[in-house]
Tab-separated table of C-alpha atoms and ligand atoms in Angstrom:
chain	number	residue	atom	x	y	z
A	1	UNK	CA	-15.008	1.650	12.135
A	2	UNK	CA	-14.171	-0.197	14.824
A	3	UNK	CA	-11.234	-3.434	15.053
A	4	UNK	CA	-9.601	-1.996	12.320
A	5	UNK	CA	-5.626	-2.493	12.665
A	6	UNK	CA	-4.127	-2.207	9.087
A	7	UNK	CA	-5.574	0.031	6.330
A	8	UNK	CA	-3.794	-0.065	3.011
A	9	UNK	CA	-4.528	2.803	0.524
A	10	UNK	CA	-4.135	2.766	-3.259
A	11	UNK	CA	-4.438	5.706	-5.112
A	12	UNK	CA	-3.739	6.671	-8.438
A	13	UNK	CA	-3.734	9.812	-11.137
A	14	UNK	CA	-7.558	10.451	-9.945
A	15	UNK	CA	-6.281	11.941	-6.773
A	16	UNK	CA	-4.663	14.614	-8.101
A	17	UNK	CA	-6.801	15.291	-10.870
A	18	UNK	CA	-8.087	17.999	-9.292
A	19	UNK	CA	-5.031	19.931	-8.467
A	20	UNK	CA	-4.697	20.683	-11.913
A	21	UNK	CA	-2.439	17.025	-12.998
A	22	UNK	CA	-3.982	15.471	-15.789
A	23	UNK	CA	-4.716	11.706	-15.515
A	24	UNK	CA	-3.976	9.153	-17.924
A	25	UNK	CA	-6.623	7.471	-19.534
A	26	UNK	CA	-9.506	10.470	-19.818
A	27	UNK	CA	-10.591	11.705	-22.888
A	28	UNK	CA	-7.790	14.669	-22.223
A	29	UNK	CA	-5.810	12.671	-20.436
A	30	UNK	CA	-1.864	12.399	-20.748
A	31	UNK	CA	-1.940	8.795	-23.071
A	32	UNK	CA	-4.320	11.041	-25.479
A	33	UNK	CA	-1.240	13.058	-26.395
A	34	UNK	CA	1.334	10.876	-26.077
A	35	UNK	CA	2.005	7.633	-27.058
A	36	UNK	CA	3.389	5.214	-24.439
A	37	UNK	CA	5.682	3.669	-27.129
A	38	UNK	CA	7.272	6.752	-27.309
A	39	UNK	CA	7.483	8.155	-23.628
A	40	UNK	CA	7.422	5.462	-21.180
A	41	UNK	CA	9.026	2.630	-21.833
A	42	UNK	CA	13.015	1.722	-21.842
A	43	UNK	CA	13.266	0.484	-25.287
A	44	UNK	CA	11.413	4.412	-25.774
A	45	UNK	CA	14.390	6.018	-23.655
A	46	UNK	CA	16.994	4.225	-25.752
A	47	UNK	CA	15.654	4.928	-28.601
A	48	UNK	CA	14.772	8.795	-28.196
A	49	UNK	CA	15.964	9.939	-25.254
A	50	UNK	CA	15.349	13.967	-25.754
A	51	UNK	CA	11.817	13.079	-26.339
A	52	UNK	CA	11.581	11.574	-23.116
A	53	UNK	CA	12.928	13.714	-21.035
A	54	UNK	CA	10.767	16.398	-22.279
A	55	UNK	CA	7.807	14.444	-21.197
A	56	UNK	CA	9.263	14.381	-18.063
A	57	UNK	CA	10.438	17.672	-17.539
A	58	UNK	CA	7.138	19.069	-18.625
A	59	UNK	CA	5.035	16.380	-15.659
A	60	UNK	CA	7.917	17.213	-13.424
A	61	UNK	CA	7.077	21.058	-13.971
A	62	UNK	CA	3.286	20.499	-13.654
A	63	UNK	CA	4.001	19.226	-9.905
A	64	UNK	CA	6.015	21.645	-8.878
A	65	UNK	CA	3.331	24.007	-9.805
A	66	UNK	CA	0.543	21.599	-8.066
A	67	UNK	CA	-1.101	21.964	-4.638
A	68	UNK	CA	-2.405	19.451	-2.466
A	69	UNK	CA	-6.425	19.218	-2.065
A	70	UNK	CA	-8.599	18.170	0.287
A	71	UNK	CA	-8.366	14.453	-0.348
A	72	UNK	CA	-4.078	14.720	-0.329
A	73	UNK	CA	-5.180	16.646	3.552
A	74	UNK	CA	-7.674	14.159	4.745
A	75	UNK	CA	-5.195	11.234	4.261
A	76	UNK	CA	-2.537	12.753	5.927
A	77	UNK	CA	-4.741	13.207	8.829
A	78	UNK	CA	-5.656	9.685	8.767
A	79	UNK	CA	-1.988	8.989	8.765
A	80	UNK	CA	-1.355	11.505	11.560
A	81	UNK	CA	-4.614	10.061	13.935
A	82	UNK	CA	-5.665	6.385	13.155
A	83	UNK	CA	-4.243	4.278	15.868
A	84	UNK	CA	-3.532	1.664	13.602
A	85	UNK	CA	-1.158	1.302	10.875
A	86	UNK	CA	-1.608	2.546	7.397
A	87	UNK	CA	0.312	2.513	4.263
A	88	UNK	CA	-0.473	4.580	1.240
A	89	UNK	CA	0.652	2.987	-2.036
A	90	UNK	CA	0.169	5.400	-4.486
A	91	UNK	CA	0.825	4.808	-8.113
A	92	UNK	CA	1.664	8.787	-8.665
A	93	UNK	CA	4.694	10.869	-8.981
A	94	UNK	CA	3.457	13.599	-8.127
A	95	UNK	CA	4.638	14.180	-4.088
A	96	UNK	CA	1.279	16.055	-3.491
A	97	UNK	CA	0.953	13.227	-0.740
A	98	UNK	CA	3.570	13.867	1.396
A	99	UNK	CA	3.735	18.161	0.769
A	100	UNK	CA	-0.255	17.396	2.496
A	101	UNK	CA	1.689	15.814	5.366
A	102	UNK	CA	0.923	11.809	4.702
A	103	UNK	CA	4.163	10.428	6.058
A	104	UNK	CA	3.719	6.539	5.593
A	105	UNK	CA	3.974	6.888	1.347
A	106	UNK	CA	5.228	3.966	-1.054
A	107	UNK	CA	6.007	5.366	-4.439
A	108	UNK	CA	5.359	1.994	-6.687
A	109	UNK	CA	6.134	3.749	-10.151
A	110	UNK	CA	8.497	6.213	-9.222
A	111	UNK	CA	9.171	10.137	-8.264
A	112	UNK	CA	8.742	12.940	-10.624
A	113	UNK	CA	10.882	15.050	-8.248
A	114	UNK	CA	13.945	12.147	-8.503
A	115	UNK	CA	16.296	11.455	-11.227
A	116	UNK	CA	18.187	7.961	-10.912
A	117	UNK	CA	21.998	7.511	-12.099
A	118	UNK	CA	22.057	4.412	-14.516
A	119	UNK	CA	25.749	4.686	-14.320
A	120	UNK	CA	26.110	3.960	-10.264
A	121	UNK	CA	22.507	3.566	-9.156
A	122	UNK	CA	22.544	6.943	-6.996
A	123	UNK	CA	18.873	8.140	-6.730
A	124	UNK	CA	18.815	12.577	-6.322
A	125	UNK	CA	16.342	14.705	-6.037
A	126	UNK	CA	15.623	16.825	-8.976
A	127	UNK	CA	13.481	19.577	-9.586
A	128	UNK	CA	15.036	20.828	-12.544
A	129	UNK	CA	15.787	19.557	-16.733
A	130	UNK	CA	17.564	16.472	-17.417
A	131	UNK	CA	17.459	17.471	-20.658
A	132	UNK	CA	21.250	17.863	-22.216
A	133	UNK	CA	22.282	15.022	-19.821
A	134	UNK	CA	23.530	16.613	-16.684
A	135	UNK	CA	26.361	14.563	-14.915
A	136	UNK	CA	25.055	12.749	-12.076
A	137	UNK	CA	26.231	14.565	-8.977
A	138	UNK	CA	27.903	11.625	-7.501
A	139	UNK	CA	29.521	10.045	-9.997
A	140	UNK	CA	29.876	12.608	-12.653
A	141	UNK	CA	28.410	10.556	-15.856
A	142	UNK	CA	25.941	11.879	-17.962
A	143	UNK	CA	23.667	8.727	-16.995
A	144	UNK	CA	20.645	9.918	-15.275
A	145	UNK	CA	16.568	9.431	-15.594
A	146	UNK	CA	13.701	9.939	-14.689
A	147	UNK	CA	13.380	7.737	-11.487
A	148	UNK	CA	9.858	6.633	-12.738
A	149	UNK	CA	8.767	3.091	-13.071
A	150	UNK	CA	8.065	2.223	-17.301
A	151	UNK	CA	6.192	-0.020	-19.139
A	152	UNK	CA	7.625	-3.478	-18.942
A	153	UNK	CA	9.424	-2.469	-15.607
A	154	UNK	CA	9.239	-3.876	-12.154
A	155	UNK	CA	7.057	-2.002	-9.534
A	156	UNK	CA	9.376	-0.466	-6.515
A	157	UNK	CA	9.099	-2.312	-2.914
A	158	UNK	CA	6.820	-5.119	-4.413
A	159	UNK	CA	7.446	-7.262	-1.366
A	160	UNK	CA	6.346	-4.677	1.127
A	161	UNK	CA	3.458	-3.385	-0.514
A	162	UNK	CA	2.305	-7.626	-0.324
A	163	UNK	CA	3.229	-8.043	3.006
A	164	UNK	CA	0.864	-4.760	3.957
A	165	UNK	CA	-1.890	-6.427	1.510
A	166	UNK	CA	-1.654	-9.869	3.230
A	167	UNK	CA	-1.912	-7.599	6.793
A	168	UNK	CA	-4.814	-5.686	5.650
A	169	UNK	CA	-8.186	-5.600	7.523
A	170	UNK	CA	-8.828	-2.273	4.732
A	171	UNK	CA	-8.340	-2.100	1.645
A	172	UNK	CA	-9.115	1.356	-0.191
A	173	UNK	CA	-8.698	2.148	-3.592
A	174	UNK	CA	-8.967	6.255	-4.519
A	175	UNK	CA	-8.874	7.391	-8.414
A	176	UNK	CA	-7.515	4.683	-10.064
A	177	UNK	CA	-8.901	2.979	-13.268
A	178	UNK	CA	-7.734	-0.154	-12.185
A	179	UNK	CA	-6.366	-0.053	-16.056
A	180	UNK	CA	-2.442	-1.034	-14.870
A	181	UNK	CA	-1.295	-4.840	-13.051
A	182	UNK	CA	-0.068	-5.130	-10.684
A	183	UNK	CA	-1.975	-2.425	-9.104
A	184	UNK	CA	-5.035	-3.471	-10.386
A	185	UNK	CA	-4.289	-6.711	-8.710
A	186	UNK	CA	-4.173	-5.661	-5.222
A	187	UNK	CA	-7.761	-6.016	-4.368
A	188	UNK	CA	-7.877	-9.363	-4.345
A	189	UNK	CA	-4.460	-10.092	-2.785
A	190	UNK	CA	-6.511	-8.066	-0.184
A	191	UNK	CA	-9.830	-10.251	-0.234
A	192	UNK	CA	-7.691	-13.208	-0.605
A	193	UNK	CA	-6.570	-11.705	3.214
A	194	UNK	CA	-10.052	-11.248	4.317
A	195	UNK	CA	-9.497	-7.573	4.081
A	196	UNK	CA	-13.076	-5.212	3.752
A	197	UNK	CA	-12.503	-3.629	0.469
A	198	UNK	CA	-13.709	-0.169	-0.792
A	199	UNK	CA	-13.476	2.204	-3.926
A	200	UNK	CA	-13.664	5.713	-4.198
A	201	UNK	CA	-13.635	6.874	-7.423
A	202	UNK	CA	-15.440	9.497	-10.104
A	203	UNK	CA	-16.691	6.560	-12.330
A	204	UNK	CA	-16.328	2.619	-11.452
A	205	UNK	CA	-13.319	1.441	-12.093
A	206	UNK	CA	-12.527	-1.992	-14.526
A	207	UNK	CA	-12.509	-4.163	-11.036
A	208	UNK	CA	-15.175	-2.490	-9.168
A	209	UNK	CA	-16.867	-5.689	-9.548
A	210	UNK	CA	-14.097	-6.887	-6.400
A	211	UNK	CA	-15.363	-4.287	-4.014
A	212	UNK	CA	-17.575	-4.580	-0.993
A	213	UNK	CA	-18.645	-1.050	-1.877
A	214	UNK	CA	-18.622	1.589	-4.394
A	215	UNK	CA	-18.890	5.330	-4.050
A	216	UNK	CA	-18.783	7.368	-7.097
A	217	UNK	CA	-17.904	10.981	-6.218
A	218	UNK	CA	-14.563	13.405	-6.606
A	219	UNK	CA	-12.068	12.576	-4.240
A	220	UNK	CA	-11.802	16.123	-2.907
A	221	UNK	CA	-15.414	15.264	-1.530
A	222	UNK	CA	-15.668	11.593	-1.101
A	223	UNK	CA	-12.211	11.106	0.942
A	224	UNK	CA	-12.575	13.468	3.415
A	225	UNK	CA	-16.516	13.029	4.315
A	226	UNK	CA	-14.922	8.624	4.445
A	227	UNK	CA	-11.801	9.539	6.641
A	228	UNK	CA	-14.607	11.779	8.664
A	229	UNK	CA	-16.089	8.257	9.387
A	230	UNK	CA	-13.191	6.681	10.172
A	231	UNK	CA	-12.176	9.033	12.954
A	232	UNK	CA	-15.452	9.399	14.350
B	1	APR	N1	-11.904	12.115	-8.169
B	1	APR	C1	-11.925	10.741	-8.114
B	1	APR	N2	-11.591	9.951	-9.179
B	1	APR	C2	-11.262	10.585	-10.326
B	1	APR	C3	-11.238	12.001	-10.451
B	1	APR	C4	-11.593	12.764	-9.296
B	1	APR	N3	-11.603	14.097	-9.326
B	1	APR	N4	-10.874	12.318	-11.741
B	1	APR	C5	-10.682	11.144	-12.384
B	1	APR	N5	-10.921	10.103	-11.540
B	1	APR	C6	-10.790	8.671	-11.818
B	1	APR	C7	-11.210	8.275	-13.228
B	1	APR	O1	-12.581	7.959	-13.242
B	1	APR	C8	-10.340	7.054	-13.492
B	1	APR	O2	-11.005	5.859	-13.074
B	1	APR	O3	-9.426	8.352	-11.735
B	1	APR	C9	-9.115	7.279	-12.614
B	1	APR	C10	-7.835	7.643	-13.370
B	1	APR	O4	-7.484	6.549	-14.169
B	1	APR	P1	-6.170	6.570	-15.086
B	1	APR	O5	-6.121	7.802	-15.866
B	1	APR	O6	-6.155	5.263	-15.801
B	1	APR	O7	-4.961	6.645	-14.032
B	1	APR	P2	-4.366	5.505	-13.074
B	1	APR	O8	-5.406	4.495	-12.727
B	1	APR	O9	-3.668	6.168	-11.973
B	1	APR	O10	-3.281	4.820	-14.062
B	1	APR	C11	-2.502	3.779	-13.565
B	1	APR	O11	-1.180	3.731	-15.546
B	1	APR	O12	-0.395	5.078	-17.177
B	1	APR	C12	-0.009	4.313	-16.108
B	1	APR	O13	1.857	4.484	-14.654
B	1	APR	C13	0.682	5.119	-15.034
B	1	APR	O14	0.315	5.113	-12.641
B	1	APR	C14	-0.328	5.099	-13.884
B	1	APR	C15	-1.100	3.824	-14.137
């Protein structure tokens, strides 16, 4: 595709669906199991914090033992060859992204693989439990967790993630229900810029009606045979 300068990528839980991570809203999906009342929001964490964590340590498990597939690989090789720029803002915290080698990656609800001090704001990386409160390697307090944006919480990098939208000349959306604002918003903050606008998704998604076009498909298959284009 040719005059193309700024592509902005959304993808969600349908991404990684088939590296083994469940997604959220399918009949065996995560909010099947759990309630979000109860796991992900703050009023949840104050409330029951050892049942939160466990949800977390168990996704935070799951990705460690996660691979990439060939939709993670063919985005990082459109991040690695398209001239232009490109931003993928991805509403997983899974880091199945960057291990495919995507290097331009906006994490707008968070890190699995992160744990964030409440007590002085210091974000680590953590692979492990943060179950029996662990003291927060800079500052000691037992005040970390799980760097993941909840319910009733603001996105991270908001302003960026606009500012790519209102650059856009592409907007693609991969595996996302479009279930979750503001995420399901971008699309037309991207029309709104006179941005093309695809999906790529298993089943149409609750704005598919904003899309130029629609291709229903796994991502494994549909993203790389669509980044195939692009590079062509
Ligand atoms: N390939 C392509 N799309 C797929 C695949 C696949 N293999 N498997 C599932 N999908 C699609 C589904 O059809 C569905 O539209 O992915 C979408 C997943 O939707 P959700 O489970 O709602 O996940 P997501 O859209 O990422 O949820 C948004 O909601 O629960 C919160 O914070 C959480 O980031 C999450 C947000």
């Amino acid at each position: 595709m040719s005059g193309l300068h700024n592509i902005v990528i959304l993808t969600g839980a349908g991404i990684s669906a088939e590296s083994g991570l469940r997604t959220f809203r399918a009949d065996d999906g995560l909010w099947e199991d759990h309630r979000v009342e109860d796991v992900a929001t703050p009023q949840a964490f104050r409330r029951d914090p050892e049942l939160v964590q466990r949800f977390y340590d168990a996704r935070r498990e799951n990705v460690l033992a996660a691979e990439p597939n060939a939709a993670h690989r063919a985005l990082a090789r459109l991040d690695r060859e398209f001239s232009g720029e490109l931003l993928i803002v991805t509403q997983n915290i899974d880091d199945l992204h960057e291990r495919a080698g995507a290097r331009h990656v906006l994490h707008m609800h968070g890190e699995a693989l992160s744990a964030l001090c409440l007590a002085c704001d210091a974000r680590h990386r953590w692979t492990g439990t943060l179950l029996g409160a662990p003291g927060c390697p800079a500052c000691g307090e037992p005040a970390m967790r799980p760097d993941i944006v909840w319910f009733g919480e603001m996105p991270y990098e908001m302003d960026r993630i606009f500012a790519a939208l209102t650059r856009a000349d592409l907007f693609v959306s991969i595996g996302t229900s479009g279930a979750v604002y503001p995420a399901a918003g971008f699309v037309q903050q991207a029309k709104s810029a006179r941005a093309r606008t695809l999906e790529l998704n298993l089943e149409r998604s609750q704005g598919s009606a904003w899309f130029d076009q629609t291709r229903l498909g796994p991502a494994s298959e549909l993203v790389p045979a669509w980044v195939e284009e692009m590079l062509r």
